[in-house]
PDB file of C-alpha atoms in Angstrom:
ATOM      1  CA  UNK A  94      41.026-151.141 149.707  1.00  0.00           C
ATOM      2  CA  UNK A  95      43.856-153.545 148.710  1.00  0.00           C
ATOM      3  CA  UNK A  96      43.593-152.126 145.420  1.00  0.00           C
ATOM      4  CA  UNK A  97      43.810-148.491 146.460  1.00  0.00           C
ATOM      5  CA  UNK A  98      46.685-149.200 148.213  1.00  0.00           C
ATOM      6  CA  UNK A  99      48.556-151.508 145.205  1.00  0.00           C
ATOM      7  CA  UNK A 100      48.174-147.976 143.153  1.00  0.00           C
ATOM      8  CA  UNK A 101      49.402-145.927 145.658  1.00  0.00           C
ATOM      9  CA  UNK A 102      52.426-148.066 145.436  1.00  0.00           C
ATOM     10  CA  UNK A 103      52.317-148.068 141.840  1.00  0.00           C
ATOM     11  CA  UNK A 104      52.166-144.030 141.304  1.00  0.00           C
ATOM     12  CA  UNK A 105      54.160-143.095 144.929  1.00  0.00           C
ATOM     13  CA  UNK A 106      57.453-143.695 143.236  1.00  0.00           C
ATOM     14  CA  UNK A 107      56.668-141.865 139.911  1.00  0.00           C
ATOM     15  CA  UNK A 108      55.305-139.182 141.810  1.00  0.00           C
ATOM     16  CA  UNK A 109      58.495-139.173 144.165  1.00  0.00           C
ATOM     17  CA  UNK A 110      61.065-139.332 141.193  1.00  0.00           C
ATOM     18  CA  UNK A 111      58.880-136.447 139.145  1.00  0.00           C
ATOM     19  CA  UNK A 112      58.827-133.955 142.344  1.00  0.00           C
ATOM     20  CA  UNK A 113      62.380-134.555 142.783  1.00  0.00           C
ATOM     21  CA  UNK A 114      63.102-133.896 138.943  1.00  0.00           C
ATOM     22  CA  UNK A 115      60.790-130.792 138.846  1.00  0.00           C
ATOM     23  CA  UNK A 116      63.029-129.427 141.509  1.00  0.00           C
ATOM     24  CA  UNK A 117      66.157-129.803 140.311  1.00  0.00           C
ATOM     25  CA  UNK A 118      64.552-128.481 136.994  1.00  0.00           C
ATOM     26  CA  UNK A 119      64.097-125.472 138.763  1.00  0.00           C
ATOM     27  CA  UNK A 120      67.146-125.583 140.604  1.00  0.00           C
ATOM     28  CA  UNK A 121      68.922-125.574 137.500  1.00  0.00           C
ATOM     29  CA  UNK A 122      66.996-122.673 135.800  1.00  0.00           C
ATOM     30  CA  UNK A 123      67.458-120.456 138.870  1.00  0.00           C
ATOM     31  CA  UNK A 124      71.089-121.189 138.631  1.00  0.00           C
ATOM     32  CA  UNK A 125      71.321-120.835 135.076  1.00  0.00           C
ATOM     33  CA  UNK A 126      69.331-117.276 135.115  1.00  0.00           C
ATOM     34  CA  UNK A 127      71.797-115.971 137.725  1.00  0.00           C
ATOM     35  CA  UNK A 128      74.698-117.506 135.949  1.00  0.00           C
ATOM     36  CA  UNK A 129      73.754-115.805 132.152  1.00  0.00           C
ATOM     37  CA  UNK A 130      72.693-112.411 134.378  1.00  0.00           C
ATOM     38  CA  UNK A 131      76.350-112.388 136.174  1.00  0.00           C
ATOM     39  CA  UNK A 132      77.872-113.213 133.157  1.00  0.00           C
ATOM     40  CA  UNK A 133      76.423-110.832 131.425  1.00  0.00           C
ATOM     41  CA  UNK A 134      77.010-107.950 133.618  1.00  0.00           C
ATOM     42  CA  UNK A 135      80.979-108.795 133.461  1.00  0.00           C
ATOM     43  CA  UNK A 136      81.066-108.498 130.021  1.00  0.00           C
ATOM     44  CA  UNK A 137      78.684-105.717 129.674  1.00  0.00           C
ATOM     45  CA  UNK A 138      81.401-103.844 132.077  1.00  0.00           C
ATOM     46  CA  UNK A 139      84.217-105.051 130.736  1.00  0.00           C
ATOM     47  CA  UNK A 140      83.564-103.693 127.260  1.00  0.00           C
ATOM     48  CA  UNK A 141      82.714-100.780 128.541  1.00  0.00           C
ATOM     49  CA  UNK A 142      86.028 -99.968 130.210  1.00  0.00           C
ATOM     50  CA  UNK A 143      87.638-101.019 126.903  1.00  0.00           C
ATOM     51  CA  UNK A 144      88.585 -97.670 124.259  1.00  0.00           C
ATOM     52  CA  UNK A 145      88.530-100.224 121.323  1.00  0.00           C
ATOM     53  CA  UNK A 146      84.613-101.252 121.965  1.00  0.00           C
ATOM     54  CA  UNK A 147      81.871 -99.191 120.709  1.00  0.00           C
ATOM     55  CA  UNK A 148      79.467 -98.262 123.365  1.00  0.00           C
ATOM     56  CA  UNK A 149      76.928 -98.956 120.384  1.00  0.00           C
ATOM     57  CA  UNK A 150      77.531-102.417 120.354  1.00  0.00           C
ATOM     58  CA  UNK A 151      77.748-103.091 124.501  1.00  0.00           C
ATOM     59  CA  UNK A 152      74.240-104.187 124.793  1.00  0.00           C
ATOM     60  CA  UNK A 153      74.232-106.418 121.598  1.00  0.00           C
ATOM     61  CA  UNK A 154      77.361-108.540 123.647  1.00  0.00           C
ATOM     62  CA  UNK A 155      75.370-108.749 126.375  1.00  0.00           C
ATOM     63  CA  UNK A 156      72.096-110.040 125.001  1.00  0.00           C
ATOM     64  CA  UNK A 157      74.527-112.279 122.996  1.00  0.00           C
ATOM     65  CA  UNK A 158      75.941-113.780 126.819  1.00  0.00           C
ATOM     66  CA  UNK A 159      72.284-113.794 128.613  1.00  0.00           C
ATOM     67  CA  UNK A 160      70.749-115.662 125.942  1.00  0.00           C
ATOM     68  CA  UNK A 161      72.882-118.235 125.084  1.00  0.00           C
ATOM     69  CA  UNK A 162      73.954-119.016 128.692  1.00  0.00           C
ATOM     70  CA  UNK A 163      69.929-119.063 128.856  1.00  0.00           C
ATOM     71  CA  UNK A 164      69.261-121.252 126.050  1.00  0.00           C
ATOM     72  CA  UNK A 165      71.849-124.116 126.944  1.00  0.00           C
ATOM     73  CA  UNK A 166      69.982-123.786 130.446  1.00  0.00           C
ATOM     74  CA  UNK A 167      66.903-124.382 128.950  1.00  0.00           C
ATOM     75  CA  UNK A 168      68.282-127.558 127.349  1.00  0.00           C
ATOM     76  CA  UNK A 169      69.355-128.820 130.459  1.00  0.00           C
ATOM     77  CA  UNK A 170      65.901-128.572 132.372  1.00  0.00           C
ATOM     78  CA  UNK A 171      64.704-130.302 128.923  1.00  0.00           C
ATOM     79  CA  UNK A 172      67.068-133.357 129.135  1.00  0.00           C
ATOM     80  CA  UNK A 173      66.224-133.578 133.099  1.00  0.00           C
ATOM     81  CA  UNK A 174      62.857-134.444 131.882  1.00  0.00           C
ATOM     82  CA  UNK A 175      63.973-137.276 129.163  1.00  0.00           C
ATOM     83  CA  UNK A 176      63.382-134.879 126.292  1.00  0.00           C
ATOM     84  CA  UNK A 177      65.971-135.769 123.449  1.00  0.00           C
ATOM     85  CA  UNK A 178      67.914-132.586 123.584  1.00  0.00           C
ATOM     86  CA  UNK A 179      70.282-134.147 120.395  1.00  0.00           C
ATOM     87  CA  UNK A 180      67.268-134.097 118.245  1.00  0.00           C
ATOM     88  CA  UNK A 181      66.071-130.584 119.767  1.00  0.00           C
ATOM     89  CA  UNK A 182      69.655-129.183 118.930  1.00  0.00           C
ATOM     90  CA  UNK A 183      69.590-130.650 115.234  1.00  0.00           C
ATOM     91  CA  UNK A 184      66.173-129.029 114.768  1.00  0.00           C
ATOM     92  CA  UNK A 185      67.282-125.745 116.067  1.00  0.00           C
ATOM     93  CA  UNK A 186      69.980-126.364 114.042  1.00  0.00           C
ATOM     94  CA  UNK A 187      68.445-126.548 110.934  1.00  0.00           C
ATOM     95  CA  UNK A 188      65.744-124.144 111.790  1.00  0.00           C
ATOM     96  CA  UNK A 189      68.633-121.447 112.434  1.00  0.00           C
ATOM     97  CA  UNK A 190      70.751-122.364 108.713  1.00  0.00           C
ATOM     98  CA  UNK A 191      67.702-121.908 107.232  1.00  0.00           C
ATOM     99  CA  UNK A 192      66.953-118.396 108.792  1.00  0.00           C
ATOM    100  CA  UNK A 193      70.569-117.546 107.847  1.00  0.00           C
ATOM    101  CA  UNK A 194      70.417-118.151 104.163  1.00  0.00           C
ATOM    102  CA  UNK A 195      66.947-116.123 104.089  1.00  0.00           C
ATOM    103  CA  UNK A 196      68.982-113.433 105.788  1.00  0.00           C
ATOM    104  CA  UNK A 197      72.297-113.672 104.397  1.00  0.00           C
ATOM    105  CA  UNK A 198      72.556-110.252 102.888  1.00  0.00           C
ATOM    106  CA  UNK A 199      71.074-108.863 106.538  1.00  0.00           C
ATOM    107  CA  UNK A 200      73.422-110.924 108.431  1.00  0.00           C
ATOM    108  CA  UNK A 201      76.447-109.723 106.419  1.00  0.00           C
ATOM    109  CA  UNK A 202      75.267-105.919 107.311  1.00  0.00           C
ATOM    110  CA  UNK A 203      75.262-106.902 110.793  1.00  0.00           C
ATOM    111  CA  UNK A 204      79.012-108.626 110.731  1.00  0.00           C
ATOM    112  CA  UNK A 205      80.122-105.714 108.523  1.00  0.00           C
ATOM    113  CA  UNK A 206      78.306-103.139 111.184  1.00  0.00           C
ATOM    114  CA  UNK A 207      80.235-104.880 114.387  1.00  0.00           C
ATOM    115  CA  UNK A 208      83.565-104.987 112.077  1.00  0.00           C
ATOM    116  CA  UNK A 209      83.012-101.038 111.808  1.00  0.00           C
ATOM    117  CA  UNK A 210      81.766-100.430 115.485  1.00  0.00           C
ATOM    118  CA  UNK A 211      85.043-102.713 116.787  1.00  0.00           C
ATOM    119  CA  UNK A 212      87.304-101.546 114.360  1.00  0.00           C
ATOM    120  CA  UNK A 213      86.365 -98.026 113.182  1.00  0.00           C
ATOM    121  CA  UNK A 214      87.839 -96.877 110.375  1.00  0.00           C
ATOM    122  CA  UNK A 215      85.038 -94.380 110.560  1.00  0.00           C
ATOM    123  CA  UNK A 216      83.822 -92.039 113.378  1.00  0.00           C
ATOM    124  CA  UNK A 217      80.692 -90.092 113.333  1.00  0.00           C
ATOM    125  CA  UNK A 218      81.442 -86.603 113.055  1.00  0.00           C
ATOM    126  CA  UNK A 219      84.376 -87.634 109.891  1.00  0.00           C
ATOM    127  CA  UNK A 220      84.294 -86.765 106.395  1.00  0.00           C
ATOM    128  CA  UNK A 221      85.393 -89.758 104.511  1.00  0.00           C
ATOM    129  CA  UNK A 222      84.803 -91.265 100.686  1.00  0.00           C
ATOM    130  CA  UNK A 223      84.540 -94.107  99.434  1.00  0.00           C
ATOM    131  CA  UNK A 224      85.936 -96.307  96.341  1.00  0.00           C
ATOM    132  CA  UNK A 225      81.984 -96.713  95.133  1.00  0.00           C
ATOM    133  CA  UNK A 226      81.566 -93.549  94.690  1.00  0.00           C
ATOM    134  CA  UNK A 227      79.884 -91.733  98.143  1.00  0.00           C
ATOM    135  CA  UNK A 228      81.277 -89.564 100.152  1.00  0.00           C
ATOM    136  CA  UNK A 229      79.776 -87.128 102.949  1.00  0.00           C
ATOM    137  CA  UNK A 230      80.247 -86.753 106.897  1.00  0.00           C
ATOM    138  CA  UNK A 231      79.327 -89.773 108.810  1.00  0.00           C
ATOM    139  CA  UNK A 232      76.354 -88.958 111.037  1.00  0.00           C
ATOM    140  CA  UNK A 233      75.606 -92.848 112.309  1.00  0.00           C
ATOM    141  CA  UNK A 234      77.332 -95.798 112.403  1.00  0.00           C
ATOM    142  CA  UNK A 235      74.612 -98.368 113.587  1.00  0.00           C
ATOM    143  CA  UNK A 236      74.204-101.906 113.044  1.00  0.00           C
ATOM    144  CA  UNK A 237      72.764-102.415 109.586  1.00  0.00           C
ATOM    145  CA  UNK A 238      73.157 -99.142 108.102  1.00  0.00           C
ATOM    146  CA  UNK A 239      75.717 -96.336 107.444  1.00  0.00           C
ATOM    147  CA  UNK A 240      74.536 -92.676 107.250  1.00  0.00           C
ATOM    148  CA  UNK A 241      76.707 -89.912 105.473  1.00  0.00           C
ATOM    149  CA  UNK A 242      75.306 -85.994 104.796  1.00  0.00           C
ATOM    150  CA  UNK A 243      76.754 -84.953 101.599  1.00  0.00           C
ATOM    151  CA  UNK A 244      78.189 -81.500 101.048  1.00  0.00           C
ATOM    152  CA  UNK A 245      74.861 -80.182  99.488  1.00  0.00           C
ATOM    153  CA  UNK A 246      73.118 -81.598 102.498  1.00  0.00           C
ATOM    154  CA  UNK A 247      71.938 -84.674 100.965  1.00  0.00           C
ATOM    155  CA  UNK A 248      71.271 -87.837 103.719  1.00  0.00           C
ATOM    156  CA  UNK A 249      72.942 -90.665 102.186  1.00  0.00           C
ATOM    157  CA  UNK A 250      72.263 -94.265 103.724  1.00  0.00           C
ATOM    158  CA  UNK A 251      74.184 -96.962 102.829  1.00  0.00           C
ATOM    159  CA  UNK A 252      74.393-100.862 104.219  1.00  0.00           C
ATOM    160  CA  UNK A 253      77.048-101.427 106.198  1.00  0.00           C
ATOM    161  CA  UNK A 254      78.561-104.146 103.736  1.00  0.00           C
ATOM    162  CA  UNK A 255      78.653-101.229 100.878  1.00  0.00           C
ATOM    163  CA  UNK A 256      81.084 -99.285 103.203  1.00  0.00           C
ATOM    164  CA  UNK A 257      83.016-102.376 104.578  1.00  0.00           C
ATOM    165  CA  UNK A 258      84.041-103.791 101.284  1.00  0.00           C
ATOM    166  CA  UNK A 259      84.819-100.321  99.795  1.00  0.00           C
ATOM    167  CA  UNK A 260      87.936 -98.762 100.382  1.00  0.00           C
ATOM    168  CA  UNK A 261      87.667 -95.888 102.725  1.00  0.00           C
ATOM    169  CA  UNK A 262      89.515 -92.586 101.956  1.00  0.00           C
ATOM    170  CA  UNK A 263      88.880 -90.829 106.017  1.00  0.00           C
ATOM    171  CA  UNK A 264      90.066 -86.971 105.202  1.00  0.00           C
ATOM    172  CA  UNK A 265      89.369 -85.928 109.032  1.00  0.00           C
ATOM    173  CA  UNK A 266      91.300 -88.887 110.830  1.00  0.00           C
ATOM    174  CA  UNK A 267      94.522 -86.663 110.919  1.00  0.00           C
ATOM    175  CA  UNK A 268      95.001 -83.714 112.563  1.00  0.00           C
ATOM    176  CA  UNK A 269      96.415 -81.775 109.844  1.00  0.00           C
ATOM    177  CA  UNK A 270      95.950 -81.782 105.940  1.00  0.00           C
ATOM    178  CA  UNK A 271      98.654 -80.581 102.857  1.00  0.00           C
ATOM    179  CA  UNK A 272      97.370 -78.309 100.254  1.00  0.00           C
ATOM    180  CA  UNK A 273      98.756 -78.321  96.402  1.00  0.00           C
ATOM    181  CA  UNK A 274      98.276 -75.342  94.356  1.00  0.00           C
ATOM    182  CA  UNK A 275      99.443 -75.539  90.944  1.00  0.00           C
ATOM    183  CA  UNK A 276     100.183 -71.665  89.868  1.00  0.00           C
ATOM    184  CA  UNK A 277     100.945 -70.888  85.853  1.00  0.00           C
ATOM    185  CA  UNK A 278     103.346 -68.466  85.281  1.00  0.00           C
ATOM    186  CA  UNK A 279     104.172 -67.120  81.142  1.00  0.00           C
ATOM    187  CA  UNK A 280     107.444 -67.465  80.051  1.00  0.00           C
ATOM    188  CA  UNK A 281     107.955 -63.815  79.738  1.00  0.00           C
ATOM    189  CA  UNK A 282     107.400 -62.762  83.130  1.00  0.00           C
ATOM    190  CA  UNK A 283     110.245 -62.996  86.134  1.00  0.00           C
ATOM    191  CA  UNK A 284     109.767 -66.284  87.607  1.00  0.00           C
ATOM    192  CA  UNK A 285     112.039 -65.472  90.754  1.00  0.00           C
ATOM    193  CA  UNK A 286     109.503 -62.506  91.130  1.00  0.00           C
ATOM    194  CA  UNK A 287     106.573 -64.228  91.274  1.00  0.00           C
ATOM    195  CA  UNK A 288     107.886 -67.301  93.307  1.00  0.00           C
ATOM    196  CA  UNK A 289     108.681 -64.526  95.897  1.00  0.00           C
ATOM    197  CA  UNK A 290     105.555 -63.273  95.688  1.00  0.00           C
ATOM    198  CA  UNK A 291     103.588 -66.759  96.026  1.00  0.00           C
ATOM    199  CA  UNK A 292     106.159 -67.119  99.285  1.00  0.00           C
ATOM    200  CA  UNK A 293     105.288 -64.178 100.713  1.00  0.00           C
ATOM    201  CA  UNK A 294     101.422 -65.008 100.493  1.00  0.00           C
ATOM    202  CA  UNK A 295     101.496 -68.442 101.945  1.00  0.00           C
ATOM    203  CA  UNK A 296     103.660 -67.012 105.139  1.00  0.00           C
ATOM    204  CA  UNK A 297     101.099 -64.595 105.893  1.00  0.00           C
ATOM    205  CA  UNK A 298      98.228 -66.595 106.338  1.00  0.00           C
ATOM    206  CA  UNK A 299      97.656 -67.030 109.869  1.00  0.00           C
ATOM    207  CA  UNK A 300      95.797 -70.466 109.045  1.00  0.00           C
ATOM    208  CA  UNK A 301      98.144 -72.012 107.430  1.00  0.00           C
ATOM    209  CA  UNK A 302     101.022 -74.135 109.570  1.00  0.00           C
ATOM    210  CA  UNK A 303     104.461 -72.812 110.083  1.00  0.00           C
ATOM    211  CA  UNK A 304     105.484 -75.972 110.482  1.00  0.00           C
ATOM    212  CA  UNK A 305     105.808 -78.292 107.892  1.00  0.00           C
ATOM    213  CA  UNK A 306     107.036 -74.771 106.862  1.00  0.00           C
ATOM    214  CA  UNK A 307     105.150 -73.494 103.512  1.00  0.00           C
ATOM    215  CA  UNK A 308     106.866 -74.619 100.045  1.00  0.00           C
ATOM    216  CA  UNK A 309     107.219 -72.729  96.905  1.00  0.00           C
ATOM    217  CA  UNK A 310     108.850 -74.707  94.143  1.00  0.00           C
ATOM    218  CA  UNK A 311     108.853 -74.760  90.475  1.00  0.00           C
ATOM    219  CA  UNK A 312     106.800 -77.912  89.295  1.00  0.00           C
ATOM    220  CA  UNK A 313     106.735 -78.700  85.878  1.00  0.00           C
ATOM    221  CA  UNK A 314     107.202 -77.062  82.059  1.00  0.00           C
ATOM    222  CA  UNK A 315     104.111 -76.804  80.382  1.00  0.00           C
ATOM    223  CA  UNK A 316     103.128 -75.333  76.555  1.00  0.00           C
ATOM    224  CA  UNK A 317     102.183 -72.001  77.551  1.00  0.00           C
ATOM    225  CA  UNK A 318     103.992 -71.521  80.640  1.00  0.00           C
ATOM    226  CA  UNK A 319     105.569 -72.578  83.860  1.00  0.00           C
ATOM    227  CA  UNK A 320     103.920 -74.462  86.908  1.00  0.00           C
ATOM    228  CA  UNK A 321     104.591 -73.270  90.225  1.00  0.00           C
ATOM    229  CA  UNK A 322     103.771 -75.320  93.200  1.00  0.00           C
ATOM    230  CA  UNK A 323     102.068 -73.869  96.532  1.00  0.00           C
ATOM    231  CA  UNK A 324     102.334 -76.489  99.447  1.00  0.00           C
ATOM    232  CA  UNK A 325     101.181 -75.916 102.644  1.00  0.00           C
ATOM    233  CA  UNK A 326      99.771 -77.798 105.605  1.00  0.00           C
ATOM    234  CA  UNK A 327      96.608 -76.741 107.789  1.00  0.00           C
ATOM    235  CA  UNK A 328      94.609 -78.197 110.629  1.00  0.00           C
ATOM    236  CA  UNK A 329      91.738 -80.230 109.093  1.00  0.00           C
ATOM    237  CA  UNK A 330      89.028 -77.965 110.228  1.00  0.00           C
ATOM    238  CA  UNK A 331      90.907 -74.733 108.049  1.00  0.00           C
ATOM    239  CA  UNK A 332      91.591 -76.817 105.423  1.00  0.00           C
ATOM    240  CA  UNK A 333      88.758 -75.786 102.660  1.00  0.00           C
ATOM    241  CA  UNK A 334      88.896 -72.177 104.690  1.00  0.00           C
ATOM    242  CA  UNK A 335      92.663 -72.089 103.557  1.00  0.00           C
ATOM    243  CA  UNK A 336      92.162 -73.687 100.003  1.00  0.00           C
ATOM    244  CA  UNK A 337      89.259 -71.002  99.021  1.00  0.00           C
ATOM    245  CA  UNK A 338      91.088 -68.259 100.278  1.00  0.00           C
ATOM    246  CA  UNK A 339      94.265 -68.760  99.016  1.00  0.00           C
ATOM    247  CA  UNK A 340      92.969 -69.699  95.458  1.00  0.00           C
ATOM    248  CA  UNK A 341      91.626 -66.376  95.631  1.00  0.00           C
ATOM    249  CA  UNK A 342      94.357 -64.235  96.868  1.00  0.00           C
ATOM    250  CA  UNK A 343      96.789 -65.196  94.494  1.00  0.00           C
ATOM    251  CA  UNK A 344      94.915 -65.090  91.446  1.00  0.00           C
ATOM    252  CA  UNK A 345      94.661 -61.013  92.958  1.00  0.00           C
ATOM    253  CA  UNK A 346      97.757 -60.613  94.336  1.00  0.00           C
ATOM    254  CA  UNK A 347      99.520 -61.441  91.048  1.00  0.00           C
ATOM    255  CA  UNK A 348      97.463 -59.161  88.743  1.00  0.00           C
ATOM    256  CA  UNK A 349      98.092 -56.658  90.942  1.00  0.00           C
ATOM    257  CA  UNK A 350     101.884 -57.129  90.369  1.00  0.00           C
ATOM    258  CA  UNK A 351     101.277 -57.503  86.762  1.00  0.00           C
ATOM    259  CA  UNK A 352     101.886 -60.749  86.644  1.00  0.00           C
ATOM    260  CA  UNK A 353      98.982 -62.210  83.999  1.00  0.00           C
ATOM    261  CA  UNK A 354      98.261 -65.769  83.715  1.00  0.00           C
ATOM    262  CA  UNK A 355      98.998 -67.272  80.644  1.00  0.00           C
ATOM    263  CA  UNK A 356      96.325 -67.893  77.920  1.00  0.00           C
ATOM    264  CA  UNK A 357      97.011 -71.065  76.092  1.00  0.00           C
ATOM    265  CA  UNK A 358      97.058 -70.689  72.193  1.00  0.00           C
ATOM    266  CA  UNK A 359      96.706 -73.366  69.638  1.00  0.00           C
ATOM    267  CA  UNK A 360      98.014 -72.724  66.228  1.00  0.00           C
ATOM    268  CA  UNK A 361      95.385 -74.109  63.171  1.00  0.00           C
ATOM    269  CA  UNK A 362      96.702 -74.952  59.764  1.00  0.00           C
ATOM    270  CA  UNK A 363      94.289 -73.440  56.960  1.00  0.00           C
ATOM    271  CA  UNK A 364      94.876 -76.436  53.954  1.00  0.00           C
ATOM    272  CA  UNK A 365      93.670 -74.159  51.742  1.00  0.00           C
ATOM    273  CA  UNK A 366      95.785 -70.778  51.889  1.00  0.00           C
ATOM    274  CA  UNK A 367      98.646 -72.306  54.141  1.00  0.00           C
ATOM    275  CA  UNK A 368      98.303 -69.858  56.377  1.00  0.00           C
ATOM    276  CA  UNK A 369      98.429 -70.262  59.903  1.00  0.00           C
ATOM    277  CA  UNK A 370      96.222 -68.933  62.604  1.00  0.00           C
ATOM    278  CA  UNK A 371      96.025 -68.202  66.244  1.00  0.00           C
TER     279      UNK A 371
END
């Protein structure tokens, strides 16, 4: 009996300091769920009020919050129990380096991806091209990958790092675009005449802005003739409407004013006669 009672005395106390640690263990992982869950929810909200964040990437900042809120609360309940958290941190440590190198092209996708979600220089719905080469409408900005459709219809995919390190010509971020045509007139024929002409085209195309007002101006001297320049602005969405149409009206509208555009002609030395040919 005296020795029943001499362990009871022995094992009362451990079993008295272990309850009380096991509940504030759980204390502390109750309070640490609530915390990451509260925590989460105000950021979750707060990025969605903001215009400059993504909706895309609203649930990836809120997993980020959660979890780590979680996994320092885990550490907690592990040190309240006499585990060496410093040693647990240097192993996670480690463990987490090493998935990063594995990953590193991955993990620049990703950072790329959020710069493009936070920043967007892109927008789905935007025709854009790029310094390497691509171009197309973006269809999907997502986290690792870019998608374009190319004119012919084409689905182009590209890693996000590809379109973050190029540089990004967007041709749909403005509301309007300018149009250059360059127009060769012969030397023979009356440039006033045809500058009219080219003026009177431009300001009756109901697509094409008023305002900048349309511009008809000689450009430059070539061999075999003059250059005249049409410039005129249109809304984005006319813009290839415009540039077909008035490519085609001209080249019509001046032959039927007799105006004929010039052929160039190249003059080729015969060594053997000296005679010259056309």
């Amino acid at each position: 009996m005296e020795e029943a009672l001499k362990e009871i005395n022995v094992w009362a106390p451990r079993l008295m300091d272990m309850g009380v640690n096991l509940l504030v263990a759980l204390l502390i992982l109750v309070i640490g769920w609530w915390v990451s869950s509260m925590l989460g929810n105000w950021v979750r909200r707060a990025a969605t009020r903001s215009s400059k964040v993504d909706p895309t990437i609203v649930p990836m900042f809120y997993s980020t919050v959660v979890w780590a809120v979680r996994i320092f609360t885990v550490i907690a309940v592990l040190a309240r129990f006499g585990v060496q958290t410093a040693s647990l941190i240097a192993v996670l440590g480690a463990a987490g380096l090493a998935v990063g190198l594995a990953l590193q092209g991955t993990l620049q996708n990703i950072a790329a991806g959020i710069m493009l979600l936070m920043l967007r220089p892109i927008r789905a719905g935007e025709y854009i091209a790029l310094s390497s080469g691509a171009d197309g409408t973006v269809e999907e900005v997502g986290l690792f990958l870019t998608r374009l459709i190319q004119g012919d219809g084409i689905h182009l995919t590209l890693p996000n790092s590809t379109v973050w390190n190029a540089t990004i010509t967007n041709y749909s971020r403005n509301k309007t675009r300018r149009l250059d045509i360059p127009v060769p007139v012969r030397y023979g024929d009356d440039l006033d005449a045809v500058v009219a002409k080219l003026q009177q085209i431009v300001d009756s195309r109901p697509d094409a802005l008023m305002d900048p007002a349309p511009q008809v101006k000689v450009f430059d001297y070539k061999e075999n003739g003059v250059i005249v320049n049409v410039r005129v602005w249109a809304e984005s969405s006319k813009y290839w409407d415009l540039r077909w149409g008035l490519y085609q009206q001209i080249r019509s509208s001046l032959e039927e004013a007799g105006f004929q555009p010039p052929i160039p002609l190249r003059e080729i030395q015969n060594p053997k006669t000296g005679a010259a040919a056309t």
